[in-house]
Amino acid sequence: MTQHSRDTPQFYLTAPSPCPYLPGRHERKVFTHLVGDKAGDLNDLLTHGGFRRSQSIAYRPACDQCRACVSVRVVANEFRPSRNLRKILARNSDVVGEQRSAVPTSEQYSVFRAYLDQRHRHGGMADMTVLDYAMMVEDSHVETRIIEYRRRAEGGGVAGRSEDLLAVALTDVLSDGLSMVYSFFEPSEETRSLGTFMILDHIARARRQGLPYVYLGYWIEGSKKMDYKGRFLPQQRLAPSGWLRVEAPGDAASEPQD
């Protein structure tokens, strides 16, 4: 019988299930566990290969006849916001992002619950309890942070404190970038475009930290849920030949990048 080291990741394949992004299609995923002392290094390696993290699991699509899910990362230092994106930044000039340890709070869950009920009431996460949310945040064996976005208190507040939690991002810190694992926002503040604002803020954070990329997960052409990720340019998209650069909307991916 073959012997496997405890440090050697074992990969598994899920059964087919309906695709949540493209009607009429089915998805399968390949996944492995991120545990132990090597979890951070493994998460780095797998993210570079198109995997995403969910709690202590790393997964990527492995569909039989579809390759629509394309891993995307923004080139942070070269990114320049479009006119529309600059308007979103201006609209949220009163919002402050505060980075914290990955510790769940009831305040976060309140926003999370409102977000699911308003925007994803029929999705796979719709029934998540406060304990499920705590597991989503805490069950990580890699370097993970929570970034809370709050409206700045009028008059500056006390000792720089802010108020009104508006949005939250759960983010992994990789060797070459920030990976946005999951984000959500107060649905009553929809006109702020907080989902887009959080991406813009992460690009700025990566630049300040000297990290070259912001990983956004999967871009899916033709999916309204995922198509927005194509707005953040220049970016790289993972193809069988490696990470390919995209300069402008509608561009074909160009030469492989290191």
XYZ file of N, CA and C in Angstrom:
774
model
N 0.850 -1.197 0.000
C 0.000 0.000 0.000
C 0.884 1.245 0.000
N 0.515 2.232 -0.816
C 1.292 3.463 -0.911
C 1.186 4.261 0.372
N 2.324 4.742 0.850
C 2.359 5.552 2.057
C 2.452 7.028 1.670
N 1.669 7.878 2.333
C 1.691 9.309 2.059
C 2.149 10.061 3.303
N 3.050 11.041 3.096
C 3.459 11.906 4.191
C 2.283 12.772 4.622
N 2.210 13.088 5.905
C 1.155 13.957 6.404
C 1.267 15.348 5.790
N 2.479 15.730 5.305
C 2.669 17.034 4.703
C 2.336 17.045 3.212
N 2.039 15.895 2.629
C 1.714 15.812 1.210
C 0.213 16.013 1.024
N -0.189 17.054 0.302
C -1.633 17.293 0.158
C -2.297 16.196 -0.672
N -3.485 15.819 -0.265
C -4.290 14.856 -0.998
C -5.441 15.623 -1.671
N -5.687 15.346 -2.930
C -6.700 16.077 -3.685
C -7.905 15.185 -3.946
N -9.087 15.813 -3.898
C -10.345 15.096 -4.049
C -11.204 15.825 -5.075
N -12.141 15.090 -5.686
C -13.019 15.638 -6.711
C -14.465 15.531 -6.254
N -15.188 16.636 -6.350
C -16.595 16.627 -5.947
C -17.457 16.002 -7.046
N -18.657 15.601 -6.669
C -19.641 15.138 -7.649
C -20.207 16.345 -8.400
N -20.724 16.148 -9.609
C -21.317 17.268 -10.358
C -22.519 17.868 -9.620
N -22.659 19.194 -9.722
C -23.796 19.905 -9.142
C -24.126 21.079 -10.047
N -25.356 21.622 -9.981
C -25.722 22.737 -10.857
C -24.784 23.930 -10.682
N -24.385 24.521 -11.781
C -23.493 25.680 -11.739
C -24.265 26.903 -11.253
N -23.738 27.633 -10.268
C -24.444 28.816 -9.752
C -24.284 30.050 -10.631
N -23.453 29.969 -11.670
C -23.147 31.144 -12.472
C -23.669 31.062 -13.903
N -23.634 29.883 -14.503
C -24.068 29.734 -15.891
C -25.212 28.727 -15.944
N -26.417 29.169 -16.237
C -27.586 28.275 -16.242
C -27.412 27.108 -17.210
N -27.899 25.959 -16.771
C -27.871 24.786 -17.622
C -26.568 24.016 -17.596
N -25.603 24.496 -16.863
C -24.318 23.796 -16.779
C -24.131 23.200 -15.387
N -23.178 22.289 -15.296
C -22.854 21.663 -14.019
C -21.382 21.908 -13.687
N -21.099 21.967 -12.405
C -19.736 22.219 -11.962
C -19.204 21.054 -11.142
N -17.890 20.904 -11.208
C -17.173 20.007 -10.304
C -15.967 20.769 -9.790
N -15.515 20.427 -8.597
C -14.349 21.082 -8.020
C -13.338 20.037 -7.582
N -12.056 20.392 -7.695
C -10.996 19.619 -7.072
C -10.575 20.400 -5.831
N -10.349 19.704 -4.719
C -10.040 20.421 -3.483
C -9.049 19.644 -2.624
N -8.445 20.364 -1.702
C -7.543 19.774 -0.730
C -7.659 20.562 0.566
N -7.087 20.024 1.645
C -7.158 20.667 2.952
C -5.910 21.515 3.191
N -6.126 22.694 3.781
C -5.033 23.588 4.160
C -4.874 23.529 5.671
N -4.017 22.649 6.138
C -3.803 22.485 7.572
C -2.311 22.303 7.836
N -1.932 22.505 9.088
C -0.556 22.257 9.490
C 0.375 23.423 9.233
N 1.645 23.194 9.516
C 2.654 24.250 9.443
C 2.888 24.747 8.017
N 2.603 23.927 7.033
C 2.871 24.277 5.636
C 1.661 24.882 4.935
N 0.595 25.145 5.689
C -0.645 25.620 5.072
C -0.443 26.929 4.308
N 0.316 27.849 4.873
C 0.534 29.130 4.214
C 1.273 28.979 2.901
N 2.343 28.190 2.903
C 3.114 27.970 1.677
C 2.256 27.268 0.626
N 1.460 26.297 1.063
C 0.614 25.573 0.127
C -0.466 26.498 -0.445
N -1.034 27.355 0.395
C -2.040 28.296 -0.086
C -1.453 29.237 -1.127
N -0.236 29.708 -0.893
C 0.452 30.540 -1.882
C 0.580 29.806 -3.210
N 1.107 28.599 -3.147
C 1.364 27.812 -4.358
C 0.072 27.534 -5.113
N -0.961 27.131 -4.392
C -2.215 26.786 -5.044
C -2.925 28.017 -5.602
N -2.836 29.147 -4.901
C -3.435 30.381 -5.421
C -2.792 30.764 -6.743
N -1.485 30.601 -6.838
C -0.795 30.885 -8.100
C -1.284 29.953 -9.203
N -1.790 28.785 -8.827
C -2.304 27.826 -9.794
C -3.806 27.896 -9.986
N -4.446 28.948 -9.482
C -5.858 29.157 -9.757
C -6.817 28.651 -8.695
N -6.309 28.245 -7.536
C -7.187 27.792 -6.455
C -7.681 28.994 -5.649
N -8.791 28.763 -4.935
C -9.341 29.721 -3.985
C -9.444 29.044 -2.630
N -9.452 29.872 -1.558
C -9.597 29.306 -0.211
C -10.991 29.541 0.320
N -11.547 28.530 0.983
C -12.780 28.641 1.756
C -12.550 27.890 3.055
N -12.419 28.652 4.157
C -12.052 28.077 5.448
C -10.741 27.292 5.294
N -10.703 26.024 5.672
C -9.447 25.267 5.582
C -9.379 24.426 4.315
N -10.146 24.814 3.290
C -10.185 24.099 2.019
C -9.666 25.004 0.913
N -8.823 24.460 0.029
C -8.446 25.134 -1.210
C -9.097 24.373 -2.353
N -9.720 25.085 -3.275
C -10.462 24.430 -4.347
C -10.286 25.189 -5.659
N -10.549 24.513 -6.750
C -10.636 25.162 -8.044
C -11.596 24.383 -8.922
N -12.218 25.024 -9.927
C -13.136 24.310 -10.809
C -12.411 23.196 -11.575
N -13.126 22.096 -11.770
C -12.597 20.968 -12.551
C -13.748 20.388 -13.378
N -14.432 21.266 -14.098
C -15.623 20.873 -14.845
C -15.234 20.083 -16.097
N -16.072 19.131 -16.458
C -15.736 18.208 -17.544
C -15.673 18.897 -18.897
N -16.612 19.795 -19.192
C -16.689 20.372 -20.534
C -16.782 21.896 -20.522
N -16.277 22.519 -19.494
C -16.377 23.977 -19.389
C -15.111 24.535 -18.743
N -14.605 25.626 -19.303
C -13.442 26.321 -18.744
C -13.753 27.809 -18.596
N -15.005 28.111 -18.244
C -15.428 29.511 -18.182
C -14.821 30.255 -16.999
N -14.561 29.577 -15.892
C -14.004 30.229 -14.703
C -12.520 30.497 -14.915
N -12.148 31.770 -14.894
C -10.762 32.171 -15.151
C -10.243 32.958 -13.954
N -9.165 32.501 -13.358
C -8.566 33.214 -12.225
C -8.025 34.562 -12.671
N -8.276 35.590 -11.852
C -7.896 36.959 -12.189
C -7.108 37.576 -11.038
N -6.044 38.296 -11.396
C -5.336 39.107 -10.402
C -5.016 40.470 -11.017
N -5.214 41.527 -10.244
C -4.971 42.900 -10.693
C -3.500 43.230 -10.485
N -2.893 43.895 -11.459
C -1.508 44.368 -11.335
C -1.554 45.685 -10.562
N -1.322 45.602 -9.265
C -1.627 46.722 -8.365
C -0.852 47.992 -8.695
N 0.426 47.883 -8.953
C 1.258 49.074 -9.108
C 0.989 49.802 -10.414
N 0.394 49.117 -11.392
C 0.124 49.737 -12.685
C -1.337 50.146 -12.831
N -2.155 49.789 -11.873
C -3.584 50.078 -11.972
C -3.843 51.574 -11.905
N -4.696 52.056 -12.817
C -5.156 53.435 -12.794
C -6.669 53.412 -12.923
N -7.392 53.953 -11.960
C -8.863 53.883 -12.006
C -9.443 54.678 -13.173
N -10.484 54.130 -13.772
C -11.214 54.833 -14.817
C -11.997 55.984 -14.205
N -12.630 56.766 -15.058
C -13.436 57.898 -14.572
C -14.552 57.405 -13.655
N -15.239 56.337 -14.039
C -16.320 55.809 -13.208
C -15.807 55.302 -11.869
N -14.635 54.665 -11.874
C -14.066 54.167 -10.624
C -13.620 55.316 -9.731
N -13.137 56.395 -10.325
C -12.766 57.573 -9.524
C -14.001 58.180 -8.866
N -15.134 58.135 -9.544
C -16.377 58.629 -8.947
C -16.761 57.801 -7.721
N -16.543 56.481 -7.802
C -16.852 55.610 -6.658
C -15.926 55.927 -5.491
N -14.654 56.186 -5.774
C -13.732 56.581 -4.711
C -14.195 57.884 -4.053
N -14.608 58.846 -4.860
C -15.065 60.122 -4.310
C -16.339 59.945 -3.490
N -17.223 59.070 -3.951
C -18.491 58.826 -3.261
C -18.261 58.232 -1.875
N -17.133 57.562 -1.709
C -16.827 56.901 -0.435
C -15.667 57.570 0.296
N -15.478 58.858 0.044
C -14.376 59.566 0.694
C -14.561 59.666 2.204
N -15.777 59.398 2.677
C -16.050 59.439 4.117
C -15.939 58.056 4.761
N -15.413 57.065 4.030
C -15.302 55.696 4.546
C -13.845 55.403 4.909
N -13.658 54.779 6.062
C -12.327 54.417 6.551
C -12.239 52.904 6.673
N -11.167 52.317 6.138
C -10.925 50.885 6.269
C -9.973 50.606 7.420
N -10.374 49.730 8.331
C -9.560 49.392 9.499
C -9.227 47.900 9.465
N -7.934 47.579 9.364
C -7.506 46.184 9.320
C -7.413 45.606 10.723
N -7.978 44.404 10.898
C -8.008 43.750 12.198
C -7.638 42.281 12.053
N -7.363 41.644 13.178
C -7.194 40.202 13.182
C -8.514 39.549 12.773
N -8.426 38.331 12.260
C -9.622 37.638 11.764
C -10.437 37.103 12.943
N -11.182 38.006 13.559
C -12.034 37.672 14.703
C -13.460 38.112 14.374
N -14.429 37.197 14.395
C -15.802 37.560 14.061
C -16.467 38.344 15.184
N -17.402 39.205 14.817
C -18.171 39.965 15.807
C -19.655 39.911 15.432
N -20.495 40.189 16.406
C -21.934 40.219 16.150
C -22.287 41.361 15.201
N -21.539 42.444 15.254
C -21.773 43.577 14.359
C -21.513 43.173 12.903
N -20.414 42.439 12.688
C -20.131 41.936 11.339
C -21.244 41.016 10.864
N -21.681 40.118 11.745
C -22.704 39.161 11.344
C -24.007 39.861 10.995
N -24.330 40.925 11.672
C -25.546 41.671 11.383
C -25.525 42.198 9.948
N -24.384 42.742 9.528
C -24.254 43.223 8.148
C -24.261 42.045 7.173
N -23.552 40.976 7.527
C -23.495 39.766 6.700
C -24.898 39.194 6.476
N -25.694 39.136 7.546
C -27.036 38.574 7.449
C -27.924 39.446 6.554
N -27.827 40.759 6.718
C -28.608 41.668 5.888
C -28.199 41.544 4.423
N -26.911 41.394 4.179
C -26.391 41.246 2.813
C -26.940 39.979 2.152
N -26.897 38.859 2.878
C -27.412 37.604 2.323
C -28.916 37.688 2.080
N -29.649 38.225 3.040
C -31.098 38.282 2.919
C -31.544 39.158 1.750
N -30.782 40.197 1.462
C -31.162 41.126 0.407
C -30.675 40.685 -0.967
N -29.453 40.127 -1.034
C -28.829 39.895 -2.338
C -28.627 38.422 -2.699
N -28.612 37.529 -1.704
C -28.322 36.116 -1.981
C -29.249 35.201 -1.194
N -30.516 35.563 -1.146
C -31.453 34.816 -0.285
C -31.672 33.379 -0.755
N -31.357 33.095 -2.029
C -31.530 31.735 -2.547
C -30.183 31.058 -2.809
N -29.102 31.667 -2.359
C -27.779 31.118 -2.600
C -27.393 30.044 -1.594
N -26.232 29.470 -1.819
C -25.772 28.378 -0.963
C -25.419 28.788 0.444
N -25.245 30.102 0.688
C -24.871 30.580 2.019
C -26.068 31.151 2.780
N -27.262 31.080 2.189
C -28.428 31.785 2.736
C -28.781 31.364 4.154
N -28.499 30.130 4.519
C -28.890 29.619 5.837
C -27.780 29.689 6.878
N -26.710 30.417 6.603
C -25.591 30.465 7.537
C -25.966 31.144 8.845
N -25.696 30.468 9.939
C -25.952 31.007 11.271
C -24.760 31.823 11.747
N -24.894 32.411 12.926
C -23.778 33.167 13.483
C -22.580 32.259 13.735
N -22.824 30.995 14.083
C -21.716 30.044 14.279
C -21.052 29.699 12.948
N -21.860 29.565 11.898
C -21.293 29.316 10.572
C -20.413 30.487 10.144
N -20.884 31.697 10.416
C -20.088 32.872 10.058
C -18.772 32.892 10.831
N -18.840 32.560 12.116
C -17.621 32.525 12.926
C -16.621 31.529 12.360
N -17.100 30.374 11.916
C -16.215 29.372 11.318
C -15.597 29.890 10.023
N -16.382 30.593 9.215
C -15.863 31.138 7.962
C -14.684 32.076 8.214
N -14.778 32.851 9.286
C -13.729 33.812 9.602
C -12.539 33.151 10.297
N -12.819 32.302 11.279
C -11.763 31.778 12.150
C -11.065 30.537 11.614
N -11.741 29.746 10.780
C -11.173 28.474 10.335
C -10.181 28.714 9.210
N -9.031 29.248 9.579
C -7.980 29.554 8.619
C -6.631 29.189 9.228
N -5.825 28.483 8.451
C -4.477 28.124 8.883
C -3.429 28.952 8.134
N -3.889 30.035 7.517
C -2.992 30.930 6.787
C -3.148 32.339 7.356
N -2.327 33.268 6.869
C -2.383 34.643 7.383
C -3.613 35.350 6.811
N -4.584 35.583 7.661
C -5.864 36.145 7.240
C -6.194 37.376 8.073
N -6.779 38.368 7.431
C -7.157 39.600 8.110
C -8.619 39.941 7.798
N -9.227 40.682 8.698
C -10.541 41.292 8.482
C -10.317 42.785 8.278
N -10.911 43.331 7.241
C -10.885 44.782 7.047
C -12.313 45.292 7.172
N -12.538 46.122 8.165
C -13.859 46.711 8.404
C -13.892 48.111 7.797
N -14.959 48.395 7.094
C -15.134 49.707 6.473
C -16.262 50.439 7.182
N -15.924 51.602 7.736
C -16.879 52.368 8.522
C -16.972 53.801 8.010
N -18.138 54.372 8.211
C -18.297 55.796 7.939
C -17.512 56.570 8.987
N -16.729 57.515 8.535
C -15.940 58.327 9.461
C -16.866 59.153 10.339
N -16.593 59.154 11.626
C -17.427 59.915 12.562
C -17.359 61.400 12.238
N -18.486 62.069 12.359
C -18.519 63.509 12.112
C -17.619 64.224 13.102
N -16.845 65.170 12.601
C -15.935 65.920 13.453
C -14.702 65.132 13.842
N -14.494 63.969 13.201
C -13.295 63.186 13.494
C -13.478 62.181 14.591
N -14.554 62.300 15.408
C -14.795 61.314 16.449
C -13.790 61.423 17.581
N -13.796 60.416 18.437
C -12.891 60.371 19.576
C -11.678 59.537 19.223
N -10.492 60.142 19.343
C -9.229 59.437 19.077
C -9.256 58.751 17.717
N -9.858 59.420 16.708
C -9.872 58.879 15.363
C -10.852 57.743 15.139
N -11.716 57.453 16.103
C -12.661 56.359 15.958
C -13.680 56.666 14.861
N -14.178 55.588 14.215
C -15.189 55.724 13.189
C -16.462 55.048 13.675
N -17.539 55.187 12.887
C -18.823 54.641 13.297
C -19.454 53.908 12.127
N -20.617 53.305 12.368
C -21.450 52.707 11.321
C -20.665 51.747 10.422
N -20.638 50.476 10.798
C -20.004 49.465 9.963
C -20.783 49.333 8.659
N -20.105 49.545 7.539
C -20.747 49.519 6.230
C -20.402 48.279 5.423
N -19.180 47.764 5.588
C -18.730 46.655 4.749
C -17.575 45.939 5.433
N -17.344 44.689 5.007
C -16.292 43.853 5.598
C -15.647 43.030 4.490
N -14.333 42.892 4.550
C -13.604 42.020 3.634
C -12.753 41.044 4.440
N -12.851 39.772 4.095
C -11.992 38.728 4.649
C -10.888 38.490 3.634
N -9.641 38.721 4.035
C -8.534 38.806 3.083
C -7.339 37.990 3.548
N -6.777 37.191 2.636
C -5.542 36.463 2.914
C -4.352 37.287 2.449
N -3.266 37.243 3.236
C -2.025 37.909 2.863
C -1.095 36.838 2.291
N -0.782 36.954 0.998
C 0.094 36.014 0.311
C 1.484 36.615 0.169
N 2.405 35.816 -0.324
C 3.770 36.309 -0.514
C 3.833 37.359 -1.613
N 2.888 37.338 -2.560
C 2.929 38.276 -3.672
C 1.642 39.073 -3.834
N 0.820 39.098 -2.808
C -0.395 39.890 -2.971
C -1.421 39.668 -1.882
N -2.568 40.299 -2.089
C -3.720 40.138 -1.214
C -4.780 39.346 -1.977
N -5.360 38.365 -1.321
C -6.406 37.549 -1.930
C -7.717 37.832 -1.209
N -8.682 38.377 -1.936
C -9.975 38.717 -1.354
C -10.827 37.451 -1.291
N -10.916 36.872 -0.108
C -11.606 35.610 0.081
C -13.118 35.801 0.011
N -13.629 36.787 0.739
C -15.070 37.059 0.732
C -15.298 38.474 1.234
N -16.278 39.151 0.651
C -16.618 40.495 1.113
C -18.126 40.671 1.067
N -18.616 41.565 1.915
C -20.051 41.840 1.977
C -20.251 43.251 2.506
N -21.473 43.771 2.318
C -21.716 45.166 2.700
C -23.170 45.357 3.072
N -23.429 46.487 3.709
C -24.772 46.857 4.130
C -25.626 47.150 2.890
N -26.664 46.363 2.615
C -27.419 46.540 1.368
C -28.142 47.870 1.264
N -28.443 48.514 2.374
C -29.098 49.816 2.319
C -28.175 50.901 1.765
N -26.862 50.590 1.663
C -25.884 51.544 1.132
C -25.470 51.174 -0.295
N -26.381 50.567 -1.037
C -26.064 50.042 -2.361
C -25.543 51.108 -3.314
N -26.015 52.344 -3.190
C -25.606 53.397 -4.117
C -24.133 53.756 -3.985
N -23.499 53.330 -2.906
C -22.074 53.609 -2.725
C -21.182 52.705 -3.587
N -21.726 51.588 -4.117
C -20.914 50.595 -4.843
C -19.774 50.104 -3.956
N -20.123 49.637 -2.760
C -19.114 49.266 -1.773
C -18.290 48.055 -2.188
N -18.888 47.137 -2.950
C -18.101 45.998 -3.424
C -16.940 46.450 -4.286
N -17.210 47.372 -5.202
C -16.151 47.930 -6.048
C -15.170 48.740 -5.218
N -15.687 49.530 -4.280
C -14.813 50.345 -3.432
C -13.827 49.476 -2.655
N -14.268 48.334 -2.141
C -13.360 47.462 -1.385
C -12.233 46.933 -2.253
N -12.529 46.634 -3.524
C -11.462 46.198 -4.427
C -10.467 47.328 -4.650
N -10.968 48.528 -4.894
C -10.085 49.679 -5.086
C -9.212 49.898 -3.853
N -9.791 49.752 -2.680
C -9.023 49.917 -1.442
C -7.959 48.834 -1.313
N -8.278 47.597 -1.682
C -7.285 46.521 -1.608
C -6.129 46.755 -2.583
N -6.431 47.300 -3.749
C -5.358 47.618 -4.696
C -4.418 48.657 -4.087
N -4.993 49.669 -3.443
C -4.164 50.683 -2.789
C -3.366 50.090 -1.643
N -3.970 49.186 -0.879
C -3.268 48.539 0.228
C -2.099 47.685 -0.277
N -2.342 46.917 -1.329
C -1.272 46.088 -1.892
C -0.111 46.963 -2.355
N -0.430 48.075 -2.991
C 0.617 48.979 -3.474
C 1.436 49.515 -2.300
N 0.763 49.916 -1.223
C 1.475 50.457 -0.058
C 2.360 49.401 0.593
N 1.922 48.152 0.541
C 2.680 47.059 1.170
C 3.733 46.468 0.241
N 3.854 47.002 -0.963
C 4.839 46.493 -1.911
C 4.474 45.134 -2.476
N 3.188 44.810 -2.502
C 2.720 43.531 -3.032
C 2.215 43.741 -4.458
N 2.624 42.917 -5.410
C 2.307 43.187 -6.813
C 0.868 42.922 -7.248
N 0.138 42.050 -6.536
C -1.160 41.636 -7.060
C -2.283 41.696 -6.025
N -3.501 41.838 -6.538
C -4.712 41.601 -5.761
C -5.486 40.505 -6.479
N -5.674 39.372 -5.811
C -6.375 38.229 -6.388
C -7.869 38.385 -6.144
N -8.649 38.335 -7.236
C -10.095 38.571 -7.155
C -10.918 37.300 -7.299
N -10.280 36.160 -7.456
C -11.053 34.942 -7.665
C -11.306 34.719 -9.137
N -12.530 34.298 -9.483
C -12.826 33.886 -10.851
C -13.634 34.934 -11.604
N -13.140 35.258 -12.791
C -13.885 36.059 -13.761
C -14.562 35.090 -14.711
N -15.855 35.332 -14.971
C -16.621 34.442 -15.833
C -17.314 35.289 -16.886
N -16.822 35.228 -18.097
C -17.433 35.995 -19.177
C -18.872 35.520 -19.393
N -19.790 36.461 -19.437
C -21.190 36.119 -19.625
C -21.967 35.960 -18.338
N -21.285 36.041 -17.185
C -21.955 35.954 -15.897
C -22.032 37.340 -15.284
N -23.259 37.844 -15.074
C -23.423 39.171 -14.480
C -22.828 39.232 -13.080
N -22.825 38.089 -12.367
C -22.290 38.066 -11.008
C -20.779 38.274 -10.978
N -20.082 37.875 -12.037
C -18.619 37.868 -12.018
C -17.987 38.807 -13.045
N -18.779 39.319 -13.990
C -18.214 40.088 -15.097
C -17.552 41.383 -14.641
N -17.976 41.926 -13.488
C -17.430 43.200 -13.004
C -15.920 43.139 -12.775
N -15.388 41.950 -12.553
C -13.959 41.844 -12.253
C -13.090 42.243 -13.438
N -13.661 42.234 -14.627
C -12.908 42.638 -15.804
C -12.653 44.125 -15.895
N -13.209 44.919 -14.960
C -13.045 46.373 -15.003
C -11.701 46.834 -14.438
N -11.034 45.978 -13.688
C -9.836 46.401 -12.958
C -8.597 46.030 -13.769
N -8.079 47.028 -14.489
C -7.029 46.801 -15.469
C -5.814 47.682 -15.206
N -4.610 47.252 -15.598
C -4.319 45.963 -16.229
C -4.454 44.820 -15.220
N -4.764 43.638 -15.751
C -4.874 42.450 -14.922
C -4.267 41.262 -15.661
N -4.086 40.190 -14.915
C -3.612 38.943 -15.492
C -4.658 37.872 -15.270
N -4.831 37.026 -16.301
C -5.791 35.928 -16.245
C -5.047 34.621 -16.483
N -5.397 33.625 -15.686
C -4.670 32.366 -15.734
C -5.186 31.494 -16.873
N -4.272 31.120 -17.761
C -4.560 30.232 -18.886
C -3.659 28.997 -18.770
N -3.884 27.963 -19.577
C -3.010 26.782 -19.514
C -1.528 27.100 -19.701
N -1.220 28.186 -20.433
C 0.175 28.565 -20.667
C 0.742 29.460 -19.578
N -0.083 29.844 -18.597
C 0.383 30.713 -17.520
C -0.488 31.954 -17.393
N -0.030 32.922 -16.596
C -0.769 34.165 -16.382
C -0.586 35.073 -17.590
N -1.702 35.473 -18.221
C -1.680 36.301 -19.414
C -2.212 37.693 -19.093
N -1.573 38.684 -19.677
C -1.890 40.081 -19.365
C -3.044 40.590 -20.232
N -3.957 41.350 -19.603
C -5.046 42.029 -20.301
C -4.946 43.510 -19.980
N -4.893 44.329 -21.029
C -4.660 45.770 -20.855
C -5.934 46.594 -20.833
N -6.939 46.178 -21.623
C -8.134 47.003 -21.790
C -9.350 46.109 -21.978
N -10.560 46.617 -21.728
C -11.770 45.813 -21.910
C -11.852 45.244 -23.320
N -12.158 43.965 -23.413
C -12.285 43.341 -24.722
C -10.990 42.831 -25.293
N -9.848 43.173 -24.666
C -8.562 42.685 -25.162
C -8.462 41.180 -24.997
N -7.795 40.538 -25.946
C -7.417 39.136 -25.742
C -6.209 39.116 -24.818
N -6.118 38.064 -24.002
C -4.966 37.927 -23.112
C -3.700 37.790 -23.946
N -2.630 38.477 -23.514
C -1.387 38.475 -24.261
C -0.365 37.545 -23.649
N 0.911 37.869 -23.785
C 1.991 36.944 -23.465
C 1.977 36.520 -21.990
N 2.493 35.281 -21.707
C 2.583 34.819 -20.316
C 3.437 35.767 -19.472
N 3.034 35.918 -18.192
C 3.771 36.763 -17.246
C 4.468 35.873 -16.224
N 5.563 36.373 -15.658
C 6.268 35.638 -14.602
C 5.434 35.650 -13.332
